[in-house]
Amino acid sequence: MPGHPDSGLAPYAAFVSASRGRAHAEPAHPYRGEFQRDRDRIIHCTAFRRLVYKTQVFVNHEGDLYRTRLTHSLEVAQIARTVARELCINIELAEAICLAHDLGHTPFGHAGQDSLNKCMRAYGGFEHNLQSLRVVDELEDRYAEFPGLNLCYETREGILKHCSRRNARQLGVLGKRILAGEQPGLEAQLADLADGIAYNNHDVDDGLRAGLITVDELCSVTLFRDEYERAGKTHAHASDRTRVSGTIRAMINRIVTDLLQTTRDNLKVAMPESIEAVRSQRKPLLTFSPEIQSLHQELKHFLNERLYRHPRVAAMTEQADTVVTGLFHIYFEDTGQLPPEHRVRADESESESGDRGRARAVADYVAGMTDRYALSEYQRLIDPELDF
Ligand code: MG
């Protein structure tokens, strides 16, 4: 039926009408579908706005043109929308998952997460996927009727992506899927792959712009070299910058086209008649061909070796560790240093579950910080001289 949120979807898509629903039942909206409401709630939430000041690879103040967690999330959603439209799966659900997938990220990217995980070792650890779920399930405080954003099961399933078995045991229905080895829906599978496609490609762009990697070095990567040579032939008089842009565009296009073709082939073989049939498959149905998988892997490996471990990025990692670890300990040892509402949470959580509870409330507070807020708190409380 035209206008209905499920119209035009393939049988294996996530249908609003077949959703496993929300933890707290809510009346339907007169014209917005449930996954659309989830996407809208994510865009309006506080954690989403903070993504603009959180590091992807480069610290925000290193330059205005680098990706942040926010622009990264938008690029992930953009790629996922294209694929979802072509496969006739739920665009709004895919988009909601992509926009929320990094909500739980700490300040200073992966460096910040590793530090917080170390600080939390004795108290249950810190995983960013799980933290994204905590943000939408508990930490956002916007509705009188329920904690968090009360998102649909399918959106939460995609946001969690995966977590350790130890944590899965504490997650109720959502954790059962992980323990049982059940696949998530195609929209969740898509958000996961779109994340990798987006960062592998935009990190090439940012790394070149920052001068940390060069075109010559990148030409050791098959995927880049292929498309760079092609771009040189098609646009012989293009500037270096437009040639690189054309190369990255072509890489994304090649990967996405392969993803579509391979997934269509997988769907033809498996013929899933519903999202439940997608879930009960032994393996994900949304995949790259083995050839693109290995080319993509080669690119990822290059970035790991040359960009993420570059001395300039490593120096940032060290500073991030100092800031995150310093802040965690100062708040943990004296909750009086926290803003009043967080102090109340930490004290309540401590009376429920002791040090573990206090540590979790402190980790929630530190994880929610933007890069610049974390740095200014560190300067205020610990060392006014520290700067990046
Ligand atoms: Mg991401």
XYZ file of C-alpha atoms and ligand atoms in Angstrom:
389
model
C 0.000 0.000 0.000
C 1.566 3.342 -1.044
C 2.741 5.477 1.846
C 2.851 2.518 4.227
C 6.315 2.158 5.776
C 6.561 -1.441 4.533
C 5.566 -0.765 0.936
C 8.039 -1.830 -1.737
C 10.167 -3.977 0.582
C 11.550 -7.384 -0.403
C 10.304 -10.311 1.744
C 13.691 -10.628 3.504
C 13.670 -6.963 4.635
C 12.846 -5.758 8.147
C 9.129 -4.943 8.079
C 7.706 -2.506 10.602
C 4.683 -4.818 10.827
C 6.915 -7.773 11.826
C 9.137 -5.836 14.262
C 10.004 -7.449 17.588
C 8.949 -4.098 19.014
C 10.072 -1.708 21.730
C 10.836 -2.498 25.382
C 8.109 -0.016 26.417
C 5.037 -0.246 24.179
C 4.082 3.048 22.517
C 1.100 4.069 20.415
C 1.793 4.210 16.671
C 2.444 7.600 15.078
C -0.233 8.703 12.575
C 2.173 8.910 9.641
C 5.741 8.045 10.676
C 6.834 4.415 10.601
C 8.597 2.907 13.639
C 12.085 2.765 12.087
C 11.679 6.303 10.835
C 10.865 7.355 14.399
C 13.998 5.564 15.599
C 16.134 7.414 13.066
C 14.540 10.734 14.028
C 15.096 10.086 17.749
C 18.764 9.344 17.102
C 19.277 12.551 15.116
C 17.632 14.604 17.870
C 19.568 13.057 20.753
C 22.417 14.737 22.642
C 24.987 12.009 22.009
C 24.494 12.461 18.255
C 25.360 16.161 18.410
C 28.493 15.411 20.419
C 29.848 13.287 17.554
C 30.882 16.459 15.766
C 33.587 17.060 18.382
C 34.816 13.495 18.632
C 37.873 12.162 16.857
C 37.649 9.659 14.057
C 41.418 9.406 13.428
C 42.580 13.005 13.680
C 41.901 15.099 16.755
C 39.256 17.664 15.926
C 41.469 20.730 16.277
C 44.150 19.330 13.927
C 42.151 20.758 11.036
C 38.633 21.572 9.947
C 38.570 19.293 6.925
C 39.147 15.911 8.533
C 36.359 13.474 9.257
C 34.859 13.560 12.693
C 32.654 10.844 14.182
C 29.679 12.812 12.890
C 30.743 13.127 9.254
C 31.953 9.517 9.396
C 28.504 8.399 10.578
C 26.849 10.395 7.778
C 29.099 8.772 5.170
C 28.288 5.329 6.569
C 24.565 6.105 6.377
C 24.950 7.418 2.828
C 26.580 4.204 1.605
C 24.020 2.070 3.434
C 21.101 4.002 1.934
C 22.336 3.321 -1.592
C 22.678 -0.410 -0.950
C 19.399 -0.662 0.968
C 17.504 1.029 -1.870
C 18.961 -1.333 -4.450
C 18.213 -4.454 -2.379
C 14.714 -3.225 -1.404
C 15.510 -3.614 2.284
C 14.524 -1.084 4.937
C 16.342 2.188 4.212
C 15.156 3.926 7.368
C 16.277 1.090 9.609
C 19.683 0.865 7.903
C 20.067 4.613 8.255
C 19.052 4.595 11.938
C 21.637 1.915 12.756
C 24.405 3.720 10.861
C 23.698 7.072 12.486
C 23.755 5.472 15.944
C 26.593 2.990 15.497
C 29.272 5.221 17.014
C 27.224 7.001 19.706
C 29.141 5.145 22.421
C 32.569 6.168 21.214
C 34.829 7.838 23.751
C 36.722 11.045 23.047
C 39.948 10.578 21.013
C 38.798 7.626 18.923
C 40.111 4.127 19.487
C 42.881 5.416 21.721
C 40.297 6.729 24.181
C 38.364 3.492 24.103
C 41.456 1.374 24.804
C 42.338 3.585 27.775
C 38.850 3.430 29.229
C 38.794 -0.323 28.758
C 42.034 -0.539 30.750
C 40.617 1.646 33.530
C 37.502 -0.536 33.629
C 39.316 -3.894 33.575
C 38.415 -4.750 37.161
C 34.834 -3.497 36.738
C 33.515 -5.307 33.666
C 35.539 -3.567 30.906
C 34.444 -1.058 28.284
C 33.258 -1.944 24.756
C 32.159 0.830 22.426
C 29.363 -1.175 20.745
C 27.893 -1.993 24.089
C 28.285 1.628 25.117
C 26.356 2.766 22.007
C 23.562 0.499 23.183
C 23.777 1.916 26.725
C 23.426 5.420 25.264
C 20.185 4.607 23.445
C 18.824 2.253 26.140
C 19.681 4.125 29.321
C 21.824 7.229 29.172
C 19.805 9.563 26.950
C 17.383 11.355 29.205
C 14.647 12.891 27.041
C 11.394 11.058 27.661
C 9.250 11.067 30.780
C 7.789 7.647 29.927
C 11.004 5.596 29.676
C 14.785 5.773 30.000
C 16.847 6.174 26.824
C 15.239 6.378 23.381
C 13.192 3.153 23.591
C 14.275 2.042 20.106
C 12.924 -1.000 18.281
C 14.610 -4.376 18.739
C 15.931 -4.363 15.138
C 17.657 -0.991 15.582
C 19.212 -2.077 18.888
C 20.323 -5.379 17.374
C 22.176 -3.466 14.646
C 23.736 -0.985 17.067
C 25.105 -3.715 19.311
C 26.591 -5.547 16.308
C 28.559 -7.885 18.542
C 29.909 -8.040 22.065
C 31.715 -10.506 24.297
C 29.781 -13.606 25.414
C 30.239 -12.496 29.009
C 28.383 -9.251 28.297
C 25.847 -10.949 26.021
C 24.684 -13.027 28.993
C 23.530 -9.850 30.693
C 21.640 -8.461 27.713
C 18.401 -10.442 27.793
C 16.742 -11.082 24.401
C 19.351 -9.113 22.530
C 22.192 -11.128 24.039
C 20.471 -14.426 23.260
C 20.990 -13.800 19.551
C 24.735 -13.518 20.048
C 24.932 -16.580 22.306
C 22.854 -18.620 19.854
C 24.978 -17.529 16.872
C 21.886 -16.073 15.141
C 22.541 -13.594 12.284
C 21.137 -10.088 12.567
C 18.811 -8.711 9.854
C 20.241 -7.555 6.522
C 19.998 -3.884 7.534
C 22.296 -4.575 10.505
C 24.674 -6.605 8.340
C 24.724 -3.682 5.915
C 25.498 -1.051 8.566
C 28.457 -3.133 9.690
C 29.973 -3.387 6.192
C 29.131 0.226 5.280
C 31.153 1.306 8.338
C 34.271 -0.424 6.990
C 33.752 0.833 3.427
C 33.390 4.391 4.696
C 36.415 4.495 6.987
C 38.812 2.593 4.755
C 38.131 5.077 1.984
C 37.829 8.327 3.907
C 40.949 7.546 5.921
C 42.888 7.385 2.647
C 41.608 10.863 1.875
C 42.339 12.248 5.358
C 45.729 10.535 5.558
C 46.806 12.046 2.233
C 45.494 15.457 3.188
C 47.434 15.324 6.454
C 50.588 14.286 4.577
C 50.987 11.144 6.694
C 50.769 8.836 3.681
C 51.616 9.477 0.027
C 50.128 8.500 -3.325
C 53.333 6.558 -4.092
C 52.937 4.497 -0.914
C 49.245 3.954 -1.641
C 50.121 2.599 -5.074
C 51.369 -0.527 -3.268
C 47.684 -1.219 -2.544
C 46.029 -2.984 -5.503
C 42.624 -1.367 -5.184
C 44.061 2.141 -5.021
C 46.613 1.536 -7.784
C 43.992 0.092 -10.183
C 41.646 3.012 -9.810
C 44.397 5.641 -9.672
C 45.824 4.428 -12.989
C 42.362 4.346 -14.505
C 41.615 7.881 -13.278
C 44.921 9.058 -14.811
C 43.925 7.691 -18.209
C 40.350 8.983 -18.182
C 41.228 12.464 -16.956
C 44.809 13.001 -18.092
C 44.787 16.729 -17.279
C 43.143 16.524 -13.878
C 44.907 18.027 -10.869
C 46.418 15.648 -8.311
C 43.623 16.417 -5.882
C 40.781 15.650 -8.307
C 42.602 12.512 -9.468
C 42.764 11.291 -5.881
C 39.094 12.194 -5.305
C 38.174 10.321 -8.489
C 40.205 7.337 -7.296
C 38.459 7.170 -3.926
C 35.061 7.594 -5.580
C 35.855 4.736 -7.949
C 37.072 2.514 -5.095
C 33.834 3.019 -3.163
C 31.810 2.406 -6.309
C 33.690 -0.803 -7.074
C 33.304 -2.141 -3.550
C 29.621 -1.224 -3.292
C 28.815 -2.657 -6.735
C 30.536 -5.893 -5.757
C 28.644 -5.979 -2.466
C 25.338 -5.622 -4.323
C 26.153 -8.268 -6.906
C 27.492 -10.796 -4.396
C 24.569 -10.261 -2.028
C 22.040 -10.692 -4.861
C 23.739 -13.990 -5.744
C 23.638 -15.085 -2.084
C 19.946 -14.177 -1.870
C 19.171 -16.155 -5.034
C 20.694 -19.252 -3.476
C 19.306 -18.875 0.055
C 15.917 -17.434 -0.999
C 15.015 -16.187 2.496
C 11.296 -15.543 2.703
C 11.440 -13.387 5.808
C 13.819 -11.640 8.197
C 13.551 -14.734 10.419
C 14.947 -16.815 7.553
C 17.812 -14.301 7.227
C 18.467 -14.657 10.962
C 18.599 -18.427 10.870
C 21.280 -18.594 8.137
C 24.612 -20.039 9.163
C 26.471 -17.085 7.663
C 25.667 -13.455 6.806
C 24.002 -13.059 3.391
C 25.306 -9.572 2.799
C 28.900 -10.108 1.713
C 31.692 -9.068 -0.643
C 33.072 -11.481 -3.220
C 36.266 -13.223 -2.046
C 38.249 -11.042 -4.500
C 36.963 -7.705 -3.177
C 37.126 -9.004 0.383
C 40.845 -9.592 0.016
C 41.484 -6.290 -1.818
C 39.581 -4.452 0.886
C 41.612 -6.310 3.504
C 44.842 -5.261 1.789
C 43.765 -1.614 2.010
C 42.807 -2.019 5.649
C 46.143 -3.604 6.430
C 47.982 -0.721 4.746
C 46.058 1.836 6.820
C 46.752 -0.106 9.987
C 50.471 -0.193 9.357
C 51.041 3.214 7.822
C 48.372 5.536 9.099
C 47.000 4.388 12.454
C 50.526 3.623 13.679
C 52.115 6.717 12.205
C 54.252 8.505 14.856
C 52.011 11.577 14.694
C 48.877 9.508 15.303
C 50.717 7.516 17.973
C 51.680 10.737 19.778
C 47.995 11.674 19.861
C 47.202 8.200 21.205
C 49.599 8.713 24.078
C 48.089 12.098 24.994
C 44.594 10.616 24.763
C 45.607 7.874 27.166
C 46.946 10.416 29.647
C 43.733 12.459 29.518
C 41.214 9.605 29.677
C 43.073 7.652 32.358
C 43.703 10.771 34.434
C 40.055 11.829 34.305
C 38.718 8.363 35.077
C 40.842 8.075 38.221
C 40.194 11.549 39.523
C 36.391 11.120 39.271
C 36.494 7.552 40.541
C 38.473 8.534 43.626
C 36.362 11.607 44.323
C 32.853 11.647 42.834
C 32.553 15.172 44.278
C 34.480 16.312 41.174
C 31.587 15.221 38.917
C 28.788 17.606 37.934
C 25.817 17.196 40.352
C 23.597 14.924 38.193
C 26.494 12.574 37.444
C 27.535 12.560 41.088
C 24.026 11.481 42.050
C 24.121 8.706 39.427
C 27.555 7.540 40.582
C 26.478 7.472 44.238
C 23.229 5.630 43.475
C 25.006 3.179 41.262
C 27.619 2.626 43.986
C 24.977 1.875 46.604
C 23.459 -0.716 44.209
C 26.656 -2.423 43.088
C 29.647 -1.014 44.967
C 32.865 0.014 43.193
C 31.658 -1.629 40.013
C 28.634 0.648 39.925
C 30.645 3.763 40.698
C 33.197 2.863 37.999
C 30.448 2.328 35.426
C 28.886 5.729 36.120
C 32.308 7.392 35.816
C 33.024 5.526 32.557
C 29.633 6.658 31.174
C 30.513 10.257 31.986
C 34.019 10.121 30.518
C 32.853 8.223 27.405
C 30.236 10.896 26.727
C 32.801 13.701 26.609
C 33.892 15.402 23.424
C 37.635 15.683 22.754
C 37.815 19.330 23.682
C 35.711 18.970 26.818
C 37.878 16.080 28.027
C 41.005 18.133 27.432
C 39.621 21.195 29.219
C 38.534 19.073 32.196
C 41.999 17.534 32.328
C 43.574 20.993 32.253
C 41.205 22.232 34.970
C 41.587 19.256 37.306
C 45.028 17.837 36.661
C 47.491 19.716 34.508
C 46.822 23.141 32.996
C 49.946 22.798 30.839
C 48.912 19.699 28.896
C 47.952 20.400 25.297
C 47.868 18.497 22.057
Mg 32.232 3.642 12.687
